[in-house]
Short mmCIF file of C-alpha atoms in Angstrom, two decimals:
data_model
loop_
_atom_site.label_atom_id
_atom_site.label_comp_id
_atom_site.label_asym_id
_atom_site.label_seq_id
_atom_site.Cartn_x
_atom_site.Cartn_y
_atom_site.Cartn_z
CA MET L 1 184.16 166.17 202.26
CA ARG L 2 185.59 162.27 202.82
CA GLN L 3 183.06 160.95 201.34
CA HIS L 4 183.67 162.64 197.68
CA PHE L 5 187.52 161.92 197.41
CA THR L 6 186.59 158.37 197.98
CA LEU L 7 184.19 158.70 195.05
CA LEU L 8 187.00 160.04 193.32
CA ILE L 9 189.63 157.83 194.27
CA PHE L 10 187.11 154.44 193.14
CA GLY L 11 186.04 156.72 189.61
CA ILE L 12 189.91 156.99 189.29
CA ILE L 13 190.73 153.18 189.97
CA LEU L 14 187.56 152.42 188.08
CA ALA L 15 188.30 154.08 184.71
CA PHE L 16 192.20 152.47 185.51
CA SER L 17 191.07 149.28 185.55
CA SER L 18 188.64 149.93 183.12
CA CYS L 19 190.87 150.90 179.81
CA ARG L 20 192.01 148.16 177.69
CA THR L 21 195.32 148.17 177.02
CA ASP L 22 195.34 145.97 173.31
CA PHE L 23 193.41 148.32 171.07
CA ASP L 24 196.47 147.53 168.76
CA THR L 25 195.58 144.77 166.74
CA ILE L 26 198.06 142.06 165.13
CA THR L 27 197.99 141.01 161.71
CA SER L 28 195.46 138.37 161.14
CA SER L 29 197.61 134.77 160.41
CA GLY L 30 195.10 132.37 157.98
CA ASP L 31 192.62 131.74 160.95
CA LEU L 32 190.01 133.13 160.23
CA LYS L 33 186.36 131.01 160.50
CA PHE L 34 183.22 131.41 157.42
CA SER L 35 179.55 131.09 157.68
CA LYS L 36 179.73 128.63 154.49
CA ASP L 37 182.27 128.10 152.23
CA THR L 38 180.75 128.86 148.67
CA VAL L 39 177.91 131.48 148.61
CA TYR L 40 175.35 130.29 145.94
CA LEU L 41 173.12 133.63 144.75
CA ASP L 42 170.09 131.96 142.89
CA THR L 43 169.40 132.31 139.62
CA VAL L 44 169.46 135.40 137.35
CA PHE L 45 168.56 137.03 135.02
CA LYS L 46 171.07 139.34 132.69
CA ASN L 47 172.07 142.48 133.92
CA ILE L 48 169.34 142.38 136.53
CA GLY L 49 170.51 142.58 139.59
CA SER L 50 170.35 139.78 142.69
CA SER L 51 169.27 139.72 145.74
CA THR L 52 171.73 140.01 148.79
CA TYR L 53 173.55 136.96 150.09
CA GLN L 54 175.32 137.19 153.21
CA LEU L 55 178.57 135.60 155.17
CA LYS L 56 179.58 135.79 157.80
CA VAL L 57 183.57 135.90 159.02
CA TYR L 58 184.50 134.51 162.45
CA ASN L 59 187.52 135.49 164.58
CA GLN L 60 187.04 133.14 166.70
CA SER L 61 191.04 133.94 169.08
CA LYS L 62 192.31 136.64 171.39
CA LYS L 63 192.84 139.00 170.16
CA ASP L 64 191.97 141.50 167.76
CA ILE L 65 193.74 141.26 164.17
CA SER L 66 193.72 143.42 161.08
CA ILE L 67 193.05 141.39 157.69
CA PRO L 68 195.02 143.60 155.47
CA ILE L 69 192.85 142.80 152.58
CA VAL L 70 189.21 142.00 151.12
CA GLN L 71 188.40 141.49 147.88
CA PHE L 72 187.43 140.04 144.57
CA LYS L 73 189.42 137.91 142.76
CA LYS L 74 188.62 139.65 139.58
CA GLY L 75 189.47 142.49 141.91
CA LEU L 76 187.70 146.06 140.78
CA ASN L 77 186.42 143.77 137.47
CA SER L 78 183.72 141.35 139.45
CA LYS L 79 180.17 141.70 138.51
CA TYR L 80 179.89 140.71 141.93
CA ARG L 81 180.06 144.17 144.44
CA MET L 82 179.80 143.62 148.78
CA THR L 83 179.53 146.11 151.48
CA VAL L 84 182.63 144.25 154.90
CA ASP L 85 180.71 145.56 158.05
CA GLY L 86 178.88 148.43 156.56
CA MET L 87 181.83 149.61 154.54
CA LEU L 88 181.21 150.16 150.62
CA GLY L 89 185.84 149.55 149.78
CA ASN L 90 186.65 150.88 146.99
CA ASN L 91 183.54 150.10 144.52
CA GLY L 92 182.36 147.31 146.60
CA LYS L 93 185.28 144.87 145.11
CA ILE L 94 188.22 146.27 147.79
CA PHE L 95 188.92 146.41 151.45
CA GLN L 96 192.10 147.16 153.31
CA ASN L 97 193.31 146.92 156.54
CA VAL L 98 189.52 145.33 158.07
CA THR L 99 189.60 145.04 161.26
CA LEU L 100 188.42 142.52 163.86
CA LEU L 101 187.76 141.65 167.20
CA ALA L 102 188.25 139.30 169.55
CA LYS L 103 185.72 136.85 169.51
CA ASP L 104 183.74 138.74 167.01
CA SER L 105 181.96 138.39 163.96
CA LEU L 106 181.39 140.61 161.20
CA TYR L 107 179.13 140.69 157.90
CA ILE L 108 179.39 140.42 153.96
CA PHE L 109 176.37 141.44 152.20
CA ILE L 110 177.60 139.98 148.76
CA GLU L 111 174.83 140.86 145.18
CA THR L 112 175.95 140.30 141.27
CA THR L 113 174.66 142.29 137.98
CA ALA L 114 176.12 140.72 135.51
CA ASP L 115 175.57 139.50 131.70
CA ILE L 116 175.38 136.18 129.80
CA THR L 117 178.75 136.90 128.62
CA ASP L 118 180.19 136.88 132.04
CA ALA L 119 179.28 133.43 132.32
CA ASN L 120 180.89 130.21 131.68
CA PRO L 121 179.76 129.54 127.83
CA ASP L 122 178.79 125.41 129.09
CA ASP L 123 177.40 125.88 132.10
CA PHE L 124 175.95 129.13 132.38
CA LEU L 125 178.03 129.88 135.87
CA TYR L 126 179.17 133.16 136.33
CA THR L 127 181.79 132.57 139.14
CA ASP L 128 184.50 134.56 141.42
CA GLN L 129 185.85 134.03 144.85
CA ILE L 130 186.11 136.75 148.22
CA GLN L 131 190.14 136.40 149.11
CA PHE L 132 191.22 137.33 152.31
CA ASP L 133 194.75 138.35 153.26
CA SER L 134 197.54 137.17 150.43
CA GLY L 135 200.59 134.60 149.73
CA ALA L 136 200.14 132.08 153.43
CA ASN L 137 197.41 133.11 154.59
CA LEU L 138 195.03 133.50 152.22
CA GLN L 139 191.91 132.24 152.50
CA GLU L 140 188.80 132.14 150.36
CA VAL L 141 185.30 131.91 149.25
CA ALA L 142 183.25 130.85 146.34
CA LEU L 143 180.88 132.53 144.90
CA VAL L 144 178.06 131.56 142.59
CA THR L 145 175.70 132.23 140.41
CA LEU L 146 173.98 131.42 136.97
CA ILE L 147 172.77 134.00 135.01
CA GLN L 148 169.94 132.63 132.77
CA ASP L 149 169.26 134.86 129.05
CA ALA L 150 166.33 135.55 128.00
CA VAL L 151 164.10 137.90 125.07
CA PHE L 152 163.91 141.13 127.03
CA LEU L 153 160.43 143.23 125.61
CA TYR L 154 160.02 147.05 127.52
CA PRO L 155 158.65 150.06 126.24
CA ASN L 156 160.56 151.74 124.27
CA GLN L 157 161.37 155.44 124.49
CA ASN L 158 160.19 158.66 123.38
CA PRO L 159 161.96 161.51 121.70
CA ASP L 160 161.75 163.18 124.98
CA GLY L 161 162.49 160.73 127.51
CA THR L 162 159.72 159.64 128.56
CA LYS L 163 158.10 155.87 128.23
CA GLU L 164 156.31 154.82 125.71
CA LYS L 165 152.49 154.19 126.67
CA ILE L 166 149.70 152.25 125.96
CA LYS L 167 145.56 153.22 127.42
CA ILE L 168 144.45 150.81 130.18
CA ASP L 169 141.20 151.96 132.14
CA GLY L 170 141.26 155.31 130.86
CA LYS L 171 144.36 155.88 132.28
CA ASP L 172 148.27 155.98 130.18
CA VAL L 173 150.53 153.35 132.08
CA ASP L 174 154.35 151.82 131.01
CA GLY L 175 153.60 149.26 128.31
CA PHE L 176 153.82 148.63 124.20
CA TYR L 177 151.86 146.95 121.41
CA LEU L 178 153.44 143.25 120.46
CA SER L 179 154.83 142.96 117.17
CA GLU L 180 154.87 140.14 114.41
CA ASN L 181 157.72 141.90 113.11
CA ASP L 182 159.59 143.31 115.56
CA PRO L 183 163.29 144.12 114.48
CA ILE L 184 165.22 142.52 116.95
CA ASN L 185 162.82 139.69 118.11
CA GLY L 186 161.13 138.92 115.14
CA ASN L 187 156.81 137.78 116.00
CA GLU L 188 156.73 138.92 119.48
CA LEU L 189 153.79 137.64 119.17
CA LEU L 190 155.08 134.33 119.64
CA PHE L 191 156.49 133.30 122.79
CA THR L 192 158.21 129.43 122.25
CA ASN L 193 160.40 127.58 124.70
CA GLU L 194 163.55 128.14 123.63
CA LYS L 195 164.46 131.33 125.85
CA PRO L 196 162.53 132.95 129.11
CA TYR L 197 160.70 136.41 127.71
CA VAL L 198 161.01 139.14 130.79
CA ILE L 199 158.51 141.95 130.08
CA TYR L 200 158.56 145.19 131.53
CA GLY L 201 155.30 147.53 131.69
CA TYR L 202 152.43 146.07 130.23
CA ALA L 203 153.19 143.89 126.96
CA GLY L 204 150.01 144.34 124.99
CA VAL L 205 148.09 142.51 122.14
CA PRO L 206 146.75 145.17 119.44
CA GLU L 207 143.72 144.49 118.16
CA ASN L 208 142.92 141.52 115.43
CA LYS L 209 145.36 140.18 116.08
CA THR L 210 146.53 136.54 118.89
CA ILE L 211 149.01 135.89 121.15
CA THR L 212 150.49 132.47 121.36
CA PHE L 213 152.07 130.78 123.88
CA GLU L 214 153.62 127.33 122.36
CA ALA L 215 154.44 124.47 125.28
CA GLY L 216 156.88 125.06 128.25
CA ALA L 217 157.54 129.03 127.27
CA ARG L 218 158.38 130.79 130.61
CA ILE L 219 157.05 134.65 130.82
CA HIS L 220 158.24 136.40 133.36
CA PHE L 221 156.89 140.06 134.54
CA HIS L 222 158.73 142.79 136.57
CA ALA L 223 156.97 144.63 139.41
CA ASN L 224 153.92 146.07 137.77
CA SER L 225 154.23 144.92 134.52
CA GLY L 226 151.37 142.94 133.32
CA LEU L 227 149.70 141.65 130.17
CA TYR L 228 147.08 142.80 128.06
CA VAL L 229 144.33 141.46 125.89
CA GLY L 230 142.98 144.34 124.11
CA LYS L 231 139.63 144.81 122.30
CA ASN L 232 138.89 142.09 119.79
CA ALA L 233 141.84 140.69 120.40
CA SER L 234 143.05 136.86 121.59
CA LEU L 235 145.58 134.23 123.46
CA GLU L 236 145.54 130.82 123.36
CA ILE L 237 148.40 129.29 125.63
CA ASN L 238 149.56 125.21 124.19
CA GLY L 239 151.10 124.24 127.38
CA LYS L 240 150.70 120.54 127.06
CA THR L 241 151.07 117.52 130.18
CA SER L 242 154.44 117.07 131.67
CA THR L 243 156.00 114.05 132.55
CA THR L 244 158.43 115.20 134.95
CA ASN L 245 158.15 117.95 138.15
CA LYS L 246 160.18 120.59 136.56
CA LEU L 247 157.12 121.22 134.08
CA GLU L 248 158.91 121.13 131.37
CA ASN L 249 155.78 121.21 128.64
CA GLU L 250 153.88 124.04 131.00
CA VAL L 251 153.34 128.02 130.34
CA ILE L 252 154.58 129.22 133.49
CA PHE L 253 153.32 133.07 134.05
CA GLU L 254 155.80 134.91 137.47
CA GLY L 255 158.11 137.37 138.60
CA ASP L 256 161.25 137.89 137.35
CA ARG L 257 162.81 136.80 140.54
CA LEU L 258 164.26 134.09 140.34
CA GLU L 259 165.55 133.22 143.82
CA SER L 260 163.02 130.98 146.58
CA LEU L 261 162.78 133.44 148.86
CA TYR L 262 160.96 134.30 146.29
CA SER L 263 158.77 131.60 144.95
CA ASP L 264 155.70 132.17 146.43
CA ILE L 265 155.28 135.90 147.84
CA PRO L 266 151.90 137.44 145.95
CA GLY L 267 152.06 140.77 143.86
CA GLN L 268 155.15 141.03 142.49
CA TRP L 269 153.37 141.04 139.37
CA LYS L 270 149.55 142.61 138.02
CA SER L 271 147.87 140.92 136.13
CA VAL L 272 146.75 139.87 132.64
CA ILE L 273 144.02 141.68 131.55
CA PHE L 274 141.20 139.91 129.05
CA GLU L 275 139.57 143.71 127.45
CA LYS L 276 136.18 144.27 127.22
CA GLY L 277 135.25 142.51 123.31
CA SER L 278 138.51 140.42 123.37
CA ALA L 279 137.69 137.22 121.75
CA ASN L 280 137.93 133.06 121.60
CA HIS L 281 140.31 132.41 124.50
CA SER L 282 141.89 129.32 124.88
CA ILE L 283 143.84 128.53 127.77
CA ASN L 284 145.75 125.11 128.70
CA HIS L 285 148.06 123.47 131.06
CA LEU L 286 149.10 127.31 132.28
CA THR L 287 150.36 127.54 135.62
CA LEU L 288 150.45 131.36 136.64
CA LYS L 289 151.51 132.43 140.22
CA ASN L 290 152.64 136.06 142.41
CA ALA L 291 150.15 138.40 140.81
CA ILE L 292 147.82 140.45 142.06
CA VAL L 293 145.21 139.39 139.88
CA GLY L 294 145.75 136.31 137.38
CA LEU L 295 143.51 136.20 135.17
CA ASP L 296 140.96 139.38 135.04
CA PHE L 297 138.08 138.78 132.11
CA ARG L 298 136.49 142.00 131.32
CA SER L 299 133.43 140.52 129.01
CA SER L 300 135.08 139.17 126.57
CA LEU L 301 131.34 138.41 125.40
CA ASN L 302 132.23 134.94 123.74
CA PRO L 303 133.11 132.11 124.95
CA ILE L 304 136.47 131.32 127.20
CA SER L 305 138.20 127.37 127.88
CA ILE L 306 140.14 126.82 130.34
CA LYS L 307 141.34 123.67 130.63
CA ASN L 308 144.35 121.92 133.19
CA THR L 309 145.60 125.23 134.85
CA GLN L 310 146.83 127.10 138.09
CA VAL L 311 146.92 129.94 139.85
CA TYR L 312 148.92 130.90 143.25
CA ASN L 313 149.21 133.09 145.47
CA CYS L 314 147.28 136.87 143.98
CA VAL L 315 146.99 139.87 146.40
CA GLU L 316 143.57 139.91 145.50
CA TYR L 317 141.87 137.19 143.00
CA GLY L 318 143.28 133.98 141.45
CA ILE L 319 139.94 134.16 138.12
CA LEU L 320 138.31 137.85 138.31
CA ALA L 321 135.53 137.43 135.20
CA GLN L 322 132.67 140.06 135.44
CA ASN L 323 130.13 138.77 133.01
CA GLU L 324 132.01 135.78 130.93
CA GLN L 325 131.12 132.91 129.50
CA ILE L 326 133.47 130.51 130.61
CA THR L 327 134.01 126.88 130.79
CA GLY L 328 136.41 125.64 132.90
CA GLU L 329 137.86 121.54 134.02
CA ASN L 330 141.02 120.56 135.91
CA ILE L 331 141.44 124.44 137.70
CA VAL L 332 142.95 124.66 140.76
CA ILE L 333 143.33 128.09 142.30
CA ASN L 334 145.20 128.33 146.47
CA ARG L 335 145.38 131.91 148.31
CA ALA L 336 143.75 135.10 147.57
CA GLY L 337 143.44 138.35 149.01
CA ILE L 338 139.85 138.70 148.20
CA ALA L 339 138.60 135.44 146.27
CA SER L 340 140.05 132.99 144.59
CA LEU L 341 137.12 132.70 141.76
CA SER L 342 135.45 135.60 141.21
CA CYS L 343 132.63 134.91 138.41
CA ILE L 344 130.90 138.87 138.85
CA TYR L 345 128.07 140.35 137.18
CA GLY L 346 126.21 138.02 135.84
CA GLY L 347 127.93 135.78 133.00
CA ASN L 348 127.33 132.01 132.26
CA TYR L 349 129.89 129.51 133.58
CA SER L 350 130.92 126.03 133.83
CA PHE L 351 133.12 123.79 136.13
CA ALA L 352 134.29 120.86 136.24
CA HIS L 353 136.34 118.97 138.62
CA CYS L 354 138.42 121.98 139.87
CA THR L 355 140.04 122.40 143.09
CA PHE L 356 139.42 125.70 144.10
CA ASN L 357 140.68 126.78 147.55
CA ASN L 358 142.04 129.46 149.69
CA ASN L 359 144.17 129.75 152.55
CA TRP L 360 145.50 133.11 152.72
CA SER L 361 145.46 133.96 155.57
CA GLY L 362 142.03 135.93 157.18
CA SER L 363 138.73 135.21 157.65
CA SER L 364 136.86 137.07 154.76
CA PRO L 365 138.29 135.81 151.84
CA PHE L 366 136.19 133.57 149.64
CA ALA L 367 137.46 130.02 147.73
CA VAL L 368 134.34 131.27 145.52
CA ASN L 369 132.30 134.23 144.59
CA LEU L 370 129.65 133.82 142.29
CA SER L 371 127.60 137.91 142.14
CA ASN L 372 124.91 139.48 139.74
CA SER L 373 125.50 142.39 140.21
CA LEU L 374 128.90 145.48 140.32
CA ALA L 375 128.43 148.59 142.13
CA GLY L 376 129.06 151.95 140.21
CA ALA L 377 127.47 149.79 136.52
CA THR L 378 125.49 150.79 134.18
CA PRO L 379 122.91 149.06 134.76
CA GLU L 380 123.95 147.55 138.30
CA THR L 381 123.05 144.14 137.38
CA ASN L 382 123.57 141.31 134.77
CA PRO L 383 122.13 137.87 134.78
CA LEU L 384 123.98 134.86 136.23
CA THR L 385 122.33 133.10 133.73
CA GLN L 386 124.11 129.56 134.69
CA ALA L 387 127.03 128.96 137.65
CA THR L 388 127.33 125.40 137.42
CA PHE L 389 129.80 122.93 139.47
CA ASN L 390 130.66 119.33 139.26
CA ASN L 391 132.57 117.18 141.09
CA CYS L 392 134.41 120.95 142.60
CA ILE L 393 136.07 120.84 145.86
CA ILE L 394 135.31 124.23 147.52
CA TYR L 395 137.35 124.54 150.31
CA GLY L 396 140.20 126.71 152.62
CA SER L 397 141.47 128.04 156.18
CA ALA L 398 138.19 130.42 156.96
CA THR L 399 134.87 128.93 158.00
CA ASN L 400 133.02 130.01 155.09
CA GLU L 401 135.05 129.62 151.36
CA LEU L 402 131.48 130.03 149.67
CA ASN L 403 130.21 133.11 149.41
CA LEU L 404 127.14 133.55 147.27
CA ASP L 405 125.93 137.86 145.87
CA LYS L 406 122.53 137.53 144.96
CA ASN L 407 120.25 140.90 143.59
CA ALA L 408 117.00 140.08 143.28
CA LYS L 409 116.61 142.60 140.23
CA ALA L 410 118.29 140.12 138.14
CA THR L 411 118.33 135.83 137.52
CA PHE L 412 120.90 134.40 139.41
CA VAL L 413 120.82 130.40 138.13
CA TYR L 414 123.26 128.67 140.31
CA GLN L 415 124.56 124.80 140.92
CA PHE L 416 126.66 122.78 143.01
CA ASN L 417 126.22 118.92 142.23
CA ASN L 418 128.56 116.22 143.69
CA CYS L 419 131.09 119.13 145.23
CA LEU L 420 132.62 118.66 149.02
CA LEU L 421 132.23 122.64 150.29
CA LYS L 422 133.08 124.13 153.62
CA PHE L 423 130.53 126.49 154.99
CA SER L 424 130.46 126.29 159.30
CA ASN L 425 128.28 129.19 159.57
CA SER L 426 124.64 127.48 160.83
CA THR L 427 122.48 129.90 158.51
CA THR L 428 118.42 130.76 157.67
CA ASN L 429 120.14 132.15 154.90
CA PRO L 430 118.17 129.73 151.59
CA ASN L 431 120.97 130.35 149.67
CA TYR L 432 122.78 128.29 151.80
CA GLN L 433 120.58 125.97 152.66
CA PHE L 434 122.90 122.62 151.00
CA LYS L 435 120.95 119.29 152.89
CA THR L 436 117.20 120.52 151.32
CA ASP L 437 117.57 122.99 148.58
CA THR L 438 117.62 120.32 145.49
CA GLU L 439 116.94 123.00 142.98
CA HIS L 440 120.91 124.07 143.19
CA TYR L 441 122.63 121.95 145.00
CA THR L 442 122.70 118.04 145.27
CA ASN L 443 125.11 115.27 146.57
CA ILE L 444 127.11 117.92 148.52
CA ILE L 445 130.15 116.33 151.08
CA LEU L 446 129.41 119.50 153.76
CA ASN L 447 132.68 120.70 156.25
CA GLU L 448 134.44 116.96 156.13
CA ASN L 449 138.60 117.07 154.99
CA PRO L 450 139.96 116.11 151.24
CA LYS L 451 142.98 116.01 153.43
CA PHE L 452 145.19 117.77 150.30
CA TYR L 453 148.97 116.31 150.06
CA ASN L 454 150.07 119.90 151.16
CA ALA L 455 148.11 122.82 150.23
CA SER L 456 150.79 125.15 152.23
CA GLU L 457 152.75 124.08 149.12
CA ASN L 458 149.80 124.00 146.54
CA LYS L 459 149.70 120.77 146.80
CA PHE L 460 146.26 119.50 146.22
CA ASN L 461 146.69 115.60 145.38
CA ILE L 462 144.34 113.47 147.59
CA ASP L 463 144.50 109.73 148.41
CA LYS L 464 142.34 106.97 149.22
CA THR L 465 141.39 108.61 152.58
CA SER L 466 140.35 112.09 151.57
CA ALA L 467 136.28 112.82 151.82
CA ALA L 468 136.75 113.61 147.99
CA PHE L 469 137.54 110.15 147.28
CA ALA L 470 135.09 108.05 144.88
CA LYS L 471 132.25 110.86 145.36
CA GLY L 472 131.59 111.69 141.85
CA ASN L 473 128.95 111.85 139.54
CA GLN L 474 129.93 110.23 136.32
CA ALA L 475 127.92 111.70 134.27
CA TYR L 476 129.83 114.83 134.73
CA ILE L 477 133.62 113.13 134.21
CA ILE L 478 136.03 114.42 132.32
CA THR L 479 138.48 111.68 131.81
CA THR L 480 141.66 113.10 132.42
CA ASP L 481 143.21 115.02 135.51
CA ILE L 482 144.88 118.13 135.71
CA LEU L 483 148.67 115.37 135.28
CA GLY L 484 147.03 113.01 132.18
CA ILE L 485 146.17 110.21 135.15
CA THR L 486 142.92 108.32 133.75
CA ARG L 487 140.40 108.51 136.20
CA THR L 488 138.41 105.55 137.48
CA SER L 489 134.57 105.79 138.79
CA PRO L 490 133.09 107.05 139.90
CA PRO L 491 135.35 109.32 139.87
CA ASP L 492 137.43 111.74 142.89
CA LEU L 493 136.28 115.04 143.65
CA GLY L 494 138.73 118.63 142.68
CA ALA L 495 141.19 118.12 139.49
CA TYR L 496 143.24 115.84 141.04
CA GLN L 497 142.37 112.00 140.47
CA ASN L 498 144.08 109.97 143.66
CA GLN L 499 147.48 108.65 144.52
CA ASP L 500 149.46 107.18 147.51
CA PHE L 501 151.88 109.92 148.85
CA PRO L 502 155.70 109.18 148.85
CA LYS L 503 156.87 108.30 152.04
#
């Protein structure tokens, strides 16, 4: 009994001693500290919401404080919105009597959705400030966002409220056909460099029409969107060599999130689909990134030219070609979940001075995959009449970066001349006898490091220490590299002429 009484007294003493007497707060005196004095929200397109950005607010005093008001300087008219420690306040704009405990901090999360008309017409910046308190205790944190104007292309709304559809692979998908005489946009089949374009859904090229992209055009695809080049339709990408790191003359296909966080995230949009029977495609100086399938060719049965083109960070394939005729020069592909380049179900292919790399994590992806069959197709096999790789680099992070899927029921013709290949596993498979099979392999550099400048950042330049330096055959030379630099003799392998890397 005595023990119980002692425990009871001890419990009461402990309860009283642990009770705080300072639940009351004092008004903030203007001594708040902030994780940054300006929050820069990355560039956004007009009326497309930004990512969420964080600001931390610190109370370094020994007293619990109350901040009488936290608000945007523009008040309820601000195009910014925020939450303060999870609270929504008045429409995410105004918060009153915000408590911040001693030696503690609170989180503010900020977003914006603004129109180009909201921005300063001189620099297209939209700005505001978060105000903490007022009068003599006023403290402010600046907010800055660059608003970019654009041409928006999207499916129309049907009278019943559904979206316009086009048919791809036998299915109705959100999409629309581009018009030469659109009442708002004019000729939608001509993409200029005057403004960026943002595409929602699949933009379709009508039969017997040509879509053209001028040098410097910027095309941004929303999630689940893409480009569909239909039967008897054509695509022309007329990019040119750029002279600065801004790639001012390159045609660029990417997602519509401009924040740096999204610059290298795969799968932000779907694909450029070239339907069976589409024709006369010409691609020069295209940079495509962050799709599911980059360029998806489906037996156009007409010659295709791809030059000076880069494809990066695709969930499945960088370039997928099914029974196609492709001539490729100065192509660079990196990071694809299945294969950077996959030429399946036969066809006719010739590649010179290309860099096919695959740094996708995992051991199964390939840099190059060749096949003369397709499961479920009728017939199941098609002849691969030619697959020639001259002065190329085929490399990556996996053990083997080349896959030859040969079906004996159809022709399978392939040849690698003066190429650097990564294939580390020894094998008795007759398809991979790189040193003794002179019919298919000539002057192969096997498993040596090309020493790319920075493959993780898609920089595949080489210098004179590379195993690819001066190992090319003059007979296969493309006179200028992907940057327009004149190649020397003997030429380097891959898409880049060697340069000294910056120190």
